[in-house]
């Protein structure tokens, strides 16, 4: 049974914490994270019908995910995030991690105590098999809970978050011996895990990996030699052992990505009885001084005669590592949503309280020297954009999490065709979520600073931290350009549009049903917009494919615009679903009418103000190739880089 606290601290009215009258020059006050439980429960209950979803998972732990259990988990995580993680976020940014020596890095004060509480509560094993000490609950529950942790303190969440990727990789590809020896401690949270891909000479181009793996003795062990860089959470003081998933080359391996294998390399050797032995030649060269994410240690790791164990098949390491990479990509998509939510929470209270100028349409605050800035249209535009990104992005993540549940259920039922179809759907959605939601999170964080004005540029007000922390999200786990190429090139064109057409068919089905039977005229109008934009998405794909037949650079030139268009259309589909759910609740006179009305108004803003961005992306995706490719490299500047 999961050990969580179900009571939540009452913080009282947030507005009571703010001075009643704020003038032009007062210093802003920053509030801690508040879990948006009303929004979360709306998605769980009204949009995705989680009780029905979990009841359908007969083979994969759905029976245990009762409504009471789900509420206990979500409320317990909300309490943990509000009371333990959020108060550490700003201090972690200020203090960062400390390099002590090649085997020791200290995390910011408070991180270990919070992590110990996390482990004691059984949180890490929420969705993992009971045979390894987990709770055996559906994986989506862990994803839903992780968004709150990511928003309250992203850098702390990276430590257990990356460990989940390592656990998933060992579960999917490791031998039974490796699972028995390592998973119990990792699932318990007593050991963490990392992903070691990048090297000084190669970032995303892993064909250039040079780290070597030499067989030792009977070949059951390997000697790992090489240097990895940008290894998040590569060393810390939260656990006694760290399990590194390392890409390396065996002797005589083929060149390129076809010659890469995957190895498990522990910081400390693990003896046959499960106890810890000597250090394993995993040495930290340094930790990076970064723009943001100061609470996570980004390490240069030198593997010097380190003992490693093969995960999966030789020369299939990159294929196996994609289990970890895809876990991290969804996690990074959550980072984009988390940044939008965090920046929006900071900005909203400030916009309601900060007084500046008078409304263009007449005085709104006659008893004060000026009106609150939330009355100004441009501030509202930015707030509503943040709100759309946070709420639409959350729904996109939830859908992907529930698809993963359905895929696992199909696998356990032996329905290979259904599992493969869902896997293709998730393959299409993953680069959209990772690429689009991270860029959207950066946009939302920028708006948060702009709403604060000059105060947003001041470190103590936390808005600029959100931007610094989220900026990396569009870079790691594959840059936006790489995600765009993955989407358009691999997931759409190379598969002859099958995943895209299947996805669009599902959108057409749902949108047409609401066009003819939606619960309001606005829903029907927006259903028509979703239908037309989805059709334009498909038509654009055919046009790009036709142009690319004569020059494949067309794909590279179009891909980022294509990714954004796909993201906006996908989010529009989600707002259509949310608007219909809210309108049905209103018509039935159930729940908080003001809340549901706000959902409808948010959807209207999205369709009227944000979705039209697709028109520009559709146009620029078809920019004539010579406009991009004809300039000679030496003509980019006649003053520098000569």
Coordinates of C-alpha atoms in Angstrom, one line a residue:
X1 CA 0.0 0.0 0.0
X2 CA 1.3 3.4 -0.9
X3 CA 2.3 5.3 2.1
X4 CA 1.2 8.9 1.5
X5 CA -0.3 11.6 3.7
X6 CA -3.8 12.5 2.6
X7 CA -4.2 15.7 4.5
X8 CA -3.2 19.0 3.0
X9 CA -2.0 22.1 4.6
X10 CA -4.3 25.1 4.5
X11 CA -2.5 28.2 3.4
X12 CA -5.5 30.4 3.8
X13 CA -6.5 33.0 1.1
X14 CA -3.5 33.7 -1.0
X15 CA -4.6 37.3 -1.4
X16 CA -4.4 37.8 2.3
X17 CA -0.6 37.3 2.0
X18 CA -0.3 40.3 -0.3
X19 CA -0.4 43.9 0.9
X20 CA -3.8 45.4 0.4
X21 CA -2.6 48.4 -1.5
X22 CA 0.3 48.1 -3.9
X23 CA 1.6 51.2 -5.6
X24 CA 3.7 51.7 -8.6
X25 CA 7.1 51.2 -7.0
X26 CA 6.4 48.4 -4.4
X27 CA 8.5 45.3 -4.4
X28 CA 6.5 42.2 -5.5
X29 CA 5.9 39.3 -3.2
X30 CA 6.3 35.7 -4.6
X31 CA 4.1 32.9 -3.6
X32 CA 4.9 29.2 -3.6
X33 CA 3.4 26.6 -5.9
X34 CA -0.2 25.6 -5.5
X35 CA -1.3 22.4 -7.1
X36 CA -4.0 23.1 -9.6
X37 CA -6.3 20.3 -8.4
X38 CA -9.5 21.8 -9.9
X39 CA -7.9 21.7 -13.3
X40 CA -6.4 18.3 -12.7
X41 CA -9.7 16.8 -11.5
X42 CA -11.5 18.3 -14.5
X43 CA -9.3 16.4 -16.8
X44 CA -9.4 13.2 -14.8
X45 CA -13.1 13.1 -14.2
X46 CA -14.9 15.1 -16.9
X47 CA -12.6 14.7 -19.9
X48 CA -10.8 11.4 -19.6
X49 CA -13.1 9.5 -17.3
X50 CA -10.3 8.0 -15.4
X51 CA -12.5 5.7 -13.3
X52 CA -13.8 4.0 -16.5
X53 CA -10.3 4.0 -18.0
X54 CA -8.7 2.2 -15.0
X55 CA -11.7 -0.2 -14.8
X56 CA -10.8 -1.3 -18.3
X57 CA -7.3 -2.2 -17.4
X58 CA -7.9 -5.8 -16.2
X59 CA -4.4 -7.0 -16.7
X60 CA -2.2 -4.0 -15.9
X61 CA -3.1 -2.9 -12.4
X62 CA -6.3 -1.0 -13.1
X63 CA -8.3 -2.8 -10.5
X64 CA -6.1 -1.3 -7.8
X65 CA -6.6 2.3 -9.1
X66 CA -9.9 2.9 -7.4
X67 CA -11.2 6.4 -7.2
X68 CA -10.2 6.6 -3.5
X69 CA -6.7 5.4 -4.3
X70 CA -6.3 7.8 -7.2
X71 CA -7.5 10.7 -5.1
X72 CA -5.2 9.8 -2.2
X73 CA -2.2 9.6 -4.6
X74 CA -2.9 13.0 -6.2
X75 CA -3.7 14.8 -3.0
X76 CA -0.7 13.2 -1.3
X77 CA 1.6 14.3 -4.1
X78 CA 0.1 17.8 -4.1
X79 CA 0.8 18.1 -0.4
X80 CA 4.4 16.9 -0.8
X81 CA 5.0 19.3 -3.7
X82 CA 3.5 22.3 -1.9
X83 CA 5.0 21.8 1.5
X84 CA 8.4 20.1 0.7
X85 CA 9.5 20.7 -2.8
X86 CA 8.3 24.2 -3.7
X87 CA 10.0 25.9 -0.7
X88 CA 13.4 24.4 -2.0
X89 CA 13.1 25.6 -5.5
X90 CA 14.4 29.1 -5.2
X91 CA 17.2 28.3 -2.7
X92 CA 18.4 25.4 -5.0
X93 CA 18.7 27.8 -7.9
X94 CA 20.7 30.2 -5.7
X95 CA 23.0 27.6 -4.1
X96 CA 23.3 25.0 -6.8
X97 CA 25.3 21.8 -6.5
X98 CA 28.8 21.6 -5.1
X99 CA 31.7 19.5 -6.6
X100 CA 33.6 18.0 -3.7
X101 CA 35.8 15.4 -5.4
X102 CA 35.7 13.0 -8.3
X103 CA 33.4 10.7 -6.3
X104 CA 31.3 13.2 -4.4
X105 CA 28.8 16.0 -5.4
X106 CA 26.5 17.7 -2.9
X107 CA 23.0 18.6 -3.9
X108 CA 21.4 21.9 -2.6
X109 CA 20.3 21.9 1.1
X110 CA 17.0 20.2 1.7
X111 CA 17.2 18.0 -1.4
X112 CA 18.2 14.8 0.4
X113 CA 15.7 15.2 3.2
X114 CA 12.9 15.7 0.6
X115 CA 14.2 12.7 -1.4
X116 CA 14.2 10.5 1.8
X117 CA 10.6 11.4 2.3
X118 CA 9.8 10.5 -1.3
X119 CA 11.5 7.1 -0.8
X120 CA 9.8 6.5 2.5
X121 CA 6.4 7.2 0.9
X122 CA 7.0 4.6 -1.8
X123 CA 6.5 7.1 -4.6
X124 CA 9.2 5.8 -7.0
X125 CA 7.7 2.4 -7.2
X126 CA 4.1 3.6 -7.8
X127 CA 3.7 1.9 -11.2
X128 CA 6.4 -0.8 -11.2
X129 CA 5.8 -4.5 -10.9
X130 CA 5.2 -5.9 -7.4
X131 CA 7.8 -8.6 -8.0
X132 CA 10.4 -5.8 -7.8
X133 CA 8.8 -4.0 -4.8
X134 CA 6.6 -1.7 -6.8
X135 CA 2.9 -0.9 -6.3
X136 CA 1.8 -2.3 -9.7
X137 CA -0.5 0.6 -10.5
X138 CA -1.0 2.0 -14.0
X139 CA 1.9 4.0 -15.3
X140 CA -0.3 7.0 -16.1
X141 CA -0.8 7.7 -12.4
X142 CA 2.9 8.2 -12.0
X143 CA 2.9 10.6 -15.0
X144 CA -0.1 12.6 -13.7
X145 CA 1.6 13.0 -10.3
X146 CA 5.0 13.9 -11.7
X147 CA 3.6 17.0 -13.4
X148 CA 3.0 18.5 -9.9
X149 CA 6.5 17.7 -8.8
X150 CA 8.0 19.0 -12.0
X151 CA 6.2 22.3 -11.6
X152 CA 7.0 22.8 -7.9
X153 CA 10.7 21.9 -8.3
X154 CA 11.9 20.8 -11.7
X155 CA 15.6 20.2 -10.8
X156 CA 14.8 18.0 -7.8
X157 CA 12.4 16.0 -9.9
X158 CA 15.1 15.2 -12.4
X159 CA 16.8 12.8 -9.9
X160 CA 13.9 10.3 -9.6
X161 CA 12.7 11.2 -13.1
X162 CA 15.9 10.0 -14.8
X163 CA 15.9 6.9 -12.6
X164 CA 12.5 5.9 -14.1
X165 CA 14.1 5.9 -17.5
X166 CA 16.8 3.6 -16.3
X167 CA 14.3 1.3 -14.6
X168 CA 12.2 1.2 -17.8
X169 CA 15.2 0.4 -19.9
X170 CA 16.4 -2.5 -17.6
X171 CA 12.8 -3.8 -17.4
X172 CA 12.4 -3.8 -21.2
X173 CA 15.9 -5.1 -22.3
X174 CA 17.9 -6.3 -19.3
X175 CA 18.6 -10.0 -18.5
X176 CA 16.8 -11.6 -15.6
X177 CA 20.0 -11.5 -13.6
X178 CA 20.3 -7.7 -14.1
X179 CA 16.7 -7.2 -13.1
X180 CA 17.0 -9.3 -10.0
X181 CA 20.3 -7.7 -8.9
X182 CA 19.4 -4.0 -9.5
X183 CA 15.7 -3.3 -9.9
X184 CA 14.6 -3.9 -6.3
X185 CA 16.8 -1.1 -5.0
X186 CA 16.1 1.2 -8.0
X187 CA 12.3 0.7 -7.7
X188 CA 12.5 1.4 -4.0
X189 CA 14.4 4.6 -4.8
X190 CA 17.5 3.6 -2.8
X191 CA 19.6 3.8 -6.0
X192 CA 19.1 6.2 -8.9
X193 CA 19.9 5.9 -12.6
X194 CA 21.3 8.1 -15.4
X195 CA 21.5 8.1 -19.2
X196 CA 25.1 8.4 -20.6
X197 CA 25.0 9.2 -24.3
X198 CA 26.8 12.5 -25.2
X199 CA 30.6 12.7 -25.6
X200 CA 32.9 15.7 -26.2
X201 CA 32.9 15.1 -30.0
X202 CA 29.3 14.1 -30.4
X203 CA 26.0 15.5 -29.2
X204 CA 22.9 14.3 -31.0
X205 CA 25.0 12.5 -33.7
X206 CA 25.6 9.3 -31.7
X207 CA 27.3 7.6 -34.7
X208 CA 30.4 9.3 -33.4
X209 CA 30.5 7.6 -30.0
X210 CA 34.0 6.5 -29.0
X211 CA 33.5 5.0 -25.5
X212 CA 34.8 1.4 -25.6
X213 CA 33.7 -1.8 -23.9
X214 CA 36.2 -4.7 -23.7
X215 CA 35.1 -8.2 -22.6
X216 CA 36.5 -9.4 -19.3
X217 CA 37.2 -13.1 -18.6
X218 CA 34.2 -15.2 -19.7
X219 CA 32.5 -12.2 -21.3
X220 CA 29.9 -11.7 -18.6
X221 CA 31.5 -8.4 -17.7
X222 CA 33.0 -5.6 -19.7
X223 CA 35.7 -2.9 -19.1
X224 CA 34.2 0.5 -20.0
X225 CA 36.6 3.3 -21.0
X226 CA 35.6 6.7 -22.2
X227 CA 34.2 10.1 -21.3
X228 CA 30.6 11.2 -21.3
X229 CA 29.5 14.8 -20.9
X230 CA 26.2 16.6 -20.0
X231 CA 25.2 13.8 -17.8
X232 CA 22.3 15.1 -15.7
X233 CA 22.3 13.9 -12.1
X234 CA 25.5 12.0 -12.8
X235 CA 26.7 12.3 -9.2
X236 CA 24.9 13.4 -6.0
X237 CA 24.4 12.6 -2.3
X238 CA 20.8 11.4 -2.4
X239 CA 21.6 7.7 -2.7
X240 CA 24.5 5.3 -2.0
X241 CA 24.6 4.0 -5.6
X242 CA 24.0 5.4 -9.1
X243 CA 23.3 3.1 -12.0
X244 CA 24.5 4.5 -15.3
X245 CA 23.1 3.3 -18.7
X246 CA 26.1 3.8 -21.0
X247 CA 26.4 3.6 -24.8
X248 CA 29.8 2.1 -25.9
X249 CA 31.4 0.1 -28.7
X250 CA 32.5 -3.5 -28.5
X251 CA 35.7 -4.6 -30.3
X252 CA 35.1 -5.0 -34.0
X253 CA 31.7 -3.4 -33.9
X254 CA 30.4 -1.8 -37.1
X255 CA 30.9 1.9 -37.6
X256 CA 28.1 4.3 -36.9
X257 CA 25.0 3.7 -34.8
X258 CA 24.8 0.1 -35.9
X259 CA 27.9 -0.6 -33.8
X260 CA 26.7 0.8 -30.4
X261 CA 25.8 -1.4 -27.4
X262 CA 24.3 -0.5 -24.1
X263 CA 25.8 -1.3 -20.7
X264 CA 24.8 -1.0 -17.1
X265 CA 27.7 0.6 -15.1
X266 CA 27.2 1.1 -11.3
X267 CA 29.0 3.8 -9.4
X268 CA 29.8 1.1 -6.8
X269 CA 30.1 -2.5 -7.6
X270 CA 27.2 -4.7 -6.4
X271 CA 28.2 -8.0 -4.7
X272 CA 26.3 -11.2 -5.3
X273 CA 24.5 -10.8 -2.0
X274 CA 23.3 -7.4 -3.1
X275 CA 25.6 -5.4 -0.8
X276 CA 27.8 -2.6 -2.1
X277 CA 31.4 -3.1 -2.9
X278 CA 34.2 -0.9 -4.1
X279 CA 34.0 2.2 -6.2
X280 CA 33.8 1.2 -9.9
X281 CA 36.1 3.7 -11.7
X282 CA 33.3 6.2 -12.4
X283 CA 35.0 9.5 -11.9
X284 CA 33.4 13.0 -12.1
X285 CA 35.7 15.4 -14.0
X286 CA 33.6 18.4 -13.2
X287 CA 30.0 19.7 -12.9
X288 CA 28.9 22.3 -15.5
X289 CA 28.2 26.0 -14.7
X290 CA 24.9 26.4 -16.4
X291 CA 22.3 29.0 -17.4
X292 CA 19.7 27.3 -15.3
X293 CA 18.7 24.0 -13.6
X294 CA 21.2 24.7 -10.9
X295 CA 19.7 22.1 -8.5
X296 CA 20.7 19.2 -10.8
X297 CA 24.3 18.2 -11.2
X298 CA 25.3 18.1 -14.9
X299 CA 28.5 16.1 -14.9
X300 CA 31.5 15.1 -17.0
X301 CA 32.0 11.5 -16.2
X302 CA 35.2 9.6 -16.9
X303 CA 34.8 5.8 -17.0
X304 CA 38.2 4.3 -16.2
X305 CA 38.3 0.5 -16.3
X306 CA 34.7 0.5 -15.0
X307 CA 32.9 -2.8 -14.8
X308 CA 29.8 -2.9 -17.0
X309 CA 27.2 -5.4 -18.0
X310 CA 25.5 -5.7 -21.4
X311 CA 21.9 -4.6 -21.5
X312 CA 20.1 -6.5 -24.3
X313 CA 21.8 -7.5 -27.5
X314 CA 25.2 -6.5 -28.8
X315 CA 25.2 -3.6 -31.3
X316 CA 21.5 -2.9 -30.5
X317 CA 22.3 -0.3 -27.8
X318 CA 20.8 2.7 -29.5
X319 CA 17.5 0.8 -30.1
X320 CA 17.4 -0.2 -26.5
X321 CA 18.3 3.2 -25.3
X322 CA 15.3 4.7 -27.0
X323 CA 13.2 3.2 -24.2
X324 CA 15.1 5.6 -21.9
X325 CA 15.1 8.4 -24.5
X326 CA 11.3 8.3 -25.1
X327 CA 10.7 8.2 -21.3
X328 CA 12.9 11.4 -21.0
X329 CA 11.2 13.0 -24.0
X330 CA 7.8 12.7 -22.4
X331 CA 9.4 14.0 -19.1
X332 CA 10.8 16.9 -21.0
X333 CA 7.3 17.7 -22.5
X334 CA 6.1 17.8 -18.9
X335 CA 8.9 20.3 -18.2
X336 CA 7.3 22.6 -20.8
X337 CA 3.9 22.3 -19.2
X338 CA 5.4 22.8 -15.8
X339 CA 7.1 26.0 -16.8
X340 CA 3.9 27.4 -18.3
X341 CA 2.0 26.5 -15.1
X342 CA 4.7 27.9 -12.7
X343 CA 5.1 31.1 -14.7
X344 CA 1.3 31.6 -15.0
X345 CA 0.8 31.1 -11.2
X346 CA 3.4 33.7 -10.5
X347 CA 2.1 36.1 -13.1
X348 CA -1.7 35.8 -12.3
X349 CA -1.6 37.0 -8.7
X350 CA 0.8 39.8 -9.7
X351 CA -1.5 41.0 -12.6
X352 CA -4.4 41.1 -10.2
X353 CA -2.5 43.1 -7.6
X354 CA -0.1 45.3 -9.5
X355 CA -1.5 48.8 -10.1
X356 CA -0.4 50.7 -13.2
X357 CA -2.3 53.2 -15.4
X358 CA -6.0 53.3 -16.1
X359 CA -8.0 51.1 -18.3
X360 CA -8.6 52.4 -21.8
X361 CA -12.3 51.7 -21.4
X362 CA -12.7 53.6 -18.1
X363 CA -11.6 53.5 -14.5
X364 CA -11.9 50.0 -12.9
X365 CA -10.4 50.8 -9.5
X366 CA -11.8 54.2 -8.4
X367 CA -10.5 53.9 -4.9
X368 CA -6.9 53.3 -6.0
X369 CA -4.3 55.5 -7.8
X370 CA -4.4 53.2 -10.8
X371 CA -6.1 50.0 -12.1
X372 CA -4.7 46.5 -11.7
X373 CA -2.8 45.5 -14.8
X374 CA -5.1 42.5 -15.4
X375 CA -7.6 45.0 -16.9
X376 CA -5.2 45.8 -19.8
X377 CA -5.8 43.8 -23.0
X378 CA -2.2 43.1 -23.7
X379 CA -1.7 41.7 -20.2
X380 CA -4.8 39.5 -20.6
X381 CA -3.5 38.3 -23.9
X382 CA -0.3 37.1 -22.3
X383 CA -2.0 35.5 -19.3
X384 CA -4.5 33.7 -21.5
X385 CA -1.7 32.4 -23.7
X386 CA 0.1 31.1 -20.6
X387 CA -3.2 29.5 -19.4
X388 CA -3.8 27.9 -22.8
X389 CA -0.3 26.4 -22.9
X390 CA -0.5 25.0 -19.4
X391 CA -4.0 23.6 -19.7
X392 CA -3.8 22.4 -23.3
X393 CA -0.3 20.9 -22.7
X394 CA -1.5 19.1 -19.6
X395 CA -4.3 17.5 -21.6
X396 CA -1.8 16.4 -24.3
X397 CA 0.4 14.8 -21.7
X398 CA -2.5 13.0 -20.1
X399 CA -3.6 11.6 -23.4
X400 CA -0.2 10.1 -24.1
X401 CA 0.0 8.7 -20.6
X402 CA -3.4 6.9 -21.0
X403 CA -2.3 5.6 -24.4
X404 CA 0.7 4.0 -22.7
X405 CA -1.7 2.3 -20.3
X406 CA -3.7 0.9 -23.2
X407 CA -0.6 -0.3 -25.0
X408 CA 0.6 -2.2 -22.0
X409 CA -2.9 -3.7 -21.5
X410 CA -2.9 -4.8 -25.2
X411 CA 0.6 -6.3 -24.8
X412 CA -0.4 -8.3 -21.8
X413 CA -3.6 -9.5 -23.6
X414 CA -1.4 -10.7 -26.5
X415 CA -3.1 -8.3 -28.9
X416 CA 0.0 -7.4 -30.9
X417 CA -1.8 -5.6 -33.6
X418 CA -3.5 -3.2 -31.2
X419 CA -0.3 -2.7 -29.2
X420 CA 1.6 -1.9 -32.4
X421 CA -1.0 0.6 -33.6
X422 CA -0.9 2.4 -30.2
X423 CA 2.9 2.4 -30.3
X424 CA 2.7 4.1 -33.7
X425 CA 0.3 6.7 -32.4
X426 CA 2.6 7.4 -29.5
X427 CA 5.6 7.5 -31.8
X428 CA 3.8 10.3 -33.8
X429 CA 2.8 12.2 -30.6
X430 CA 6.1 12.0 -28.8
X431 CA 8.1 14.5 -31.0
X432 CA 5.0 16.8 -31.1
X433 CA 4.8 16.8 -27.3
X434 CA 8.6 17.1 -26.8
X435 CA 9.2 19.6 -29.5
X436 CA 6.1 21.8 -29.4
X437 CA 5.4 21.8 -25.6
X438 CA 8.9 22.7 -24.7
X439 CA 8.9 25.7 -27.1
X440 CA 5.5 26.7 -25.9
X441 CA 6.8 26.5 -22.3
X442 CA 9.6 28.8 -23.2
X443 CA 7.1 31.2 -24.7
X444 CA 4.9 31.1 -21.6
X445 CA 7.9 31.8 -19.3
X446 CA 8.8 34.8 -21.5
X447 CA 5.3 36.1 -21.1
X448 CA 5.6 35.7 -17.3
X449 CA 8.6 38.0 -17.2
X450 CA 6.9 40.5 -19.5
X451 CA 3.8 40.7 -17.3
X452 CA 6.0 41.5 -14.3
X453 CA 7.8 44.2 -16.3
X454 CA 11.1 45.2 -14.7
X455 CA 10.4 43.1 -11.6
X456 CA 10.4 40.0 -13.8
X457 CA 14.1 40.6 -14.6
X458 CA 14.9 40.6 -10.9
X459 CA 16.1 37.2 -9.6
X460 CA 14.3 37.2 -6.3
X461 CA 10.9 37.3 -8.0
X462 CA 11.5 33.8 -9.5
X463 CA 10.0 34.6 -13.0
X464 CA 13.4 34.7 -14.6
X465 CA 14.3 31.4 -13.0
X466 CA 11.4 29.7 -14.7
X467 CA 12.8 30.8 -18.1
X468 CA 16.4 29.9 -17.3
X469 CA 15.3 26.4 -16.2
X470 CA 13.0 25.7 -19.1
X471 CA 15.3 27.0 -21.8
X472 CA 17.2 23.7 -21.9
X473 CA 14.0 21.7 -22.6
X474 CA 14.1 22.7 -26.3
X475 CA 17.7 21.4 -26.4
X476 CA 18.2 18.2 -24.5
X477 CA 16.7 14.8 -25.6
X478 CA 17.0 16.2 -29.1
X479 CA 16.7 19.8 -30.1
X480 CA 13.5 21.2 -31.6
X481 CA 15.0 20.8 -35.1
X482 CA 15.8 17.1 -34.4
X483 CA 12.3 16.5 -33.0
X484 CA 10.8 18.1 -36.1
X485 CA 12.9 15.9 -38.5
X486 CA 11.9 12.9 -36.5
X487 CA 8.2 13.8 -36.8
X488 CA 8.1 14.8 -40.5
X489 CA 10.9 12.5 -41.8
X490 CA 10.7 9.3 -39.8
X491 CA 7.2 9.2 -38.3
X492 CA 5.3 10.6 -41.3
X493 CA 7.1 10.4 -44.6
X494 CA 9.1 7.2 -44.0
X495 CA 6.0 5.5 -42.8
X496 CA 4.1 6.7 -45.9
X497 CA 1.8 8.8 -43.6
X498 CA 0.1 5.8 -42.0
X499 CA 0.4 7.0 -38.4
X500 CA -0.6 10.5 -39.4
X501 CA -3.6 9.4 -41.4
X502 CA -4.7 7.1 -38.5
X503 CA -4.4 10.0 -36.1
X504 CA -6.2 12.4 -38.4
X505 CA -9.0 9.9 -38.9
X506 CA -9.6 9.7 -35.2
X507 CA -9.7 13.5 -35.0
X508 CA -12.1 13.7 -37.9
X509 CA -14.3 11.1 -36.2
X510 CA -14.5 13.0 -32.9
X511 CA -14.8 16.5 -34.5
X512 CA -17.5 15.5 -36.9
X513 CA -19.5 14.0 -34.1
X514 CA -19.3 17.4 -32.3
X515 CA -20.0 19.3 -35.5
X516 CA -23.3 17.5 -35.8
X517 CA -24.1 16.9 -32.1
X518 CA -22.1 19.3 -30.0
X519 CA -23.6 20.7 -26.9
X520 CA -23.4 24.3 -28.0
X521 CA -23.1 26.4 -31.2
X522 CA -19.6 27.4 -30.1
X523 CA -18.6 23.7 -29.8
X524 CA -19.9 23.1 -33.3
X525 CA -18.0 26.1 -34.7
X526 CA -14.8 24.9 -33.1
X527 CA -15.4 21.4 -34.3
X528 CA -15.5 22.7 -37.8
X529 CA -12.3 24.6 -37.2
X530 CA -10.6 21.4 -36.0
X531 CA -11.8 19.5 -39.1
X532 CA -10.5 22.1 -41.5
X533 CA -7.2 22.6 -39.8
X534 CA -6.7 18.8 -39.6
X535 CA -7.4 18.6 -43.3
X536 CA -4.9 21.4 -44.0
X537 CA -2.3 19.5 -41.9
X538 CA -2.7 16.5 -44.2
X539 CA -2.7 18.5 -47.4
X540 CA 0.5 20.3 -46.2
X541 CA 2.1 16.9 -45.7
X542 CA 1.4 15.8 -49.2
X543 CA 2.7 19.1 -50.6
X544 CA 6.0 18.7 -48.7
X545 CA 6.3 15.1 -49.7
X546 CA 5.8 16.1 -53.4
X547 CA 8.5 18.8 -53.2
X548 CA 10.9 16.6 -51.3
X549 CA 10.9 14.0 -54.1
X550 CA 13.3 16.4 -56.0
X551 CA 15.4 17.5 -53.0
X552 CA 15.4 16.1 -49.5
X553 CA 16.5 19.4 -48.0
X554 CA 12.8 20.4 -48.4
X555 CA 12.1 18.2 -45.4
X556 CA 14.7 20.0 -43.3
X557 CA 13.5 23.4 -44.4
X558 CA 9.8 22.6 -43.6
X559 CA 10.1 20.5 -40.5
X560 CA 10.1 23.0 -37.7
X561 CA 7.1 24.9 -39.1
X562 CA 5.5 21.5 -39.7
X563 CA 6.1 20.6 -36.0
X564 CA 4.5 23.8 -34.7
X565 CA 1.5 23.4 -37.0
X566 CA 1.0 19.8 -35.8
X567 CA 1.3 21.0 -32.2
X568 CA -1.3 23.8 -32.6
X569 CA -3.8 21.5 -34.4
X570 CA -3.3 18.8 -31.8
X571 CA -3.8 21.3 -29.0
X572 CA -7.0 22.6 -30.7
X573 CA -8.3 19.0 -30.7
X574 CA -7.8 18.9 -26.9
X575 CA -9.5 22.3 -26.3
X576 CA -12.4 21.0 -28.3
X577 CA -12.7 18.0 -26.0
X578 CA -12.3 20.2 -22.9
X579 CA -14.9 22.7 -24.1
X580 CA -17.5 20.0 -24.8
X581 CA -16.9 18.4 -21.4
X582 CA -17.3 21.8 -19.7
X583 CA -20.4 22.7 -21.6
X584 CA -22.0 19.4 -20.8
X585 CA -21.4 19.9 -17.1
X586 CA -22.9 23.4 -17.4
X587 CA -25.9 22.1 -19.2
X588 CA -26.4 19.5 -16.6
X589 CA -26.0 22.1 -13.8
X590 CA -23.3 20.1 -12.2
X591 CA -20.2 21.4 -10.4
X592 CA -18.8 24.9 -10.4
X593 CA -20.5 26.9 -13.2
X594 CA -17.9 29.7 -13.0
X595 CA -15.1 27.2 -13.5
X596 CA -16.7 25.5 -16.5
X597 CA -17.5 28.9 -18.0
X598 CA -13.8 29.8 -17.7
X599 CA -12.9 26.6 -19.6
X600 CA -15.2 27.6 -22.4
X601 CA -13.8 31.2 -22.5
X602 CA -10.2 29.8 -22.5
X603 CA -11.1 27.6 -25.5
X604 CA -12.6 30.6 -27.3
X605 CA -9.3 32.5 -26.9
X606 CA -7.3 29.5 -28.2
X607 CA -9.4 29.1 -31.3
X608 CA -9.7 32.9 -32.0
X609 CA -6.2 34.0 -31.1
X610 CA -3.7 31.1 -31.1
X611 CA -4.9 28.5 -33.6
X612 CA -4.6 31.1 -36.5
X613 CA -0.8 30.8 -36.0
X614 CA -1.0 27.7 -38.2
X615 CA -1.6 29.8 -41.3
X616 CA 1.8 31.4 -41.0
X617 CA 3.5 28.1 -40.3
X618 CA 1.8 26.5 -43.3
X619 CA 3.0 29.3 -45.5
X620 CA 6.6 29.3 -44.3
X621 CA 6.9 25.5 -44.3
X622 CA 6.7 25.9 -48.1
X623 CA 9.3 28.6 -48.3
X624 CA 11.1 28.1 -51.7
X625 CA 14.3 26.2 -51.0
X626 CA 16.6 28.6 -52.8
X627 CA 15.7 31.3 -50.3
X628 CA 17.2 29.2 -47.5
X629 CA 20.0 27.2 -49.3
X630 CA 21.4 29.4 -52.0
X631 CA 23.6 31.7 -49.9
X632 CA 27.2 30.6 -49.8
X633 CA 28.6 30.0 -46.2
X634 CA 31.3 32.7 -46.8
X635 CA 28.6 35.2 -47.6
X636 CA 26.8 35.0 -44.2
X637 CA 29.1 37.7 -43.0
X638 CA 31.9 39.8 -44.4
X639 CA 33.0 41.0 -41.0
X640 CA 33.3 37.9 -38.7
X641 CA 33.5 34.2 -38.9
X642 CA 35.7 34.6 -42.0

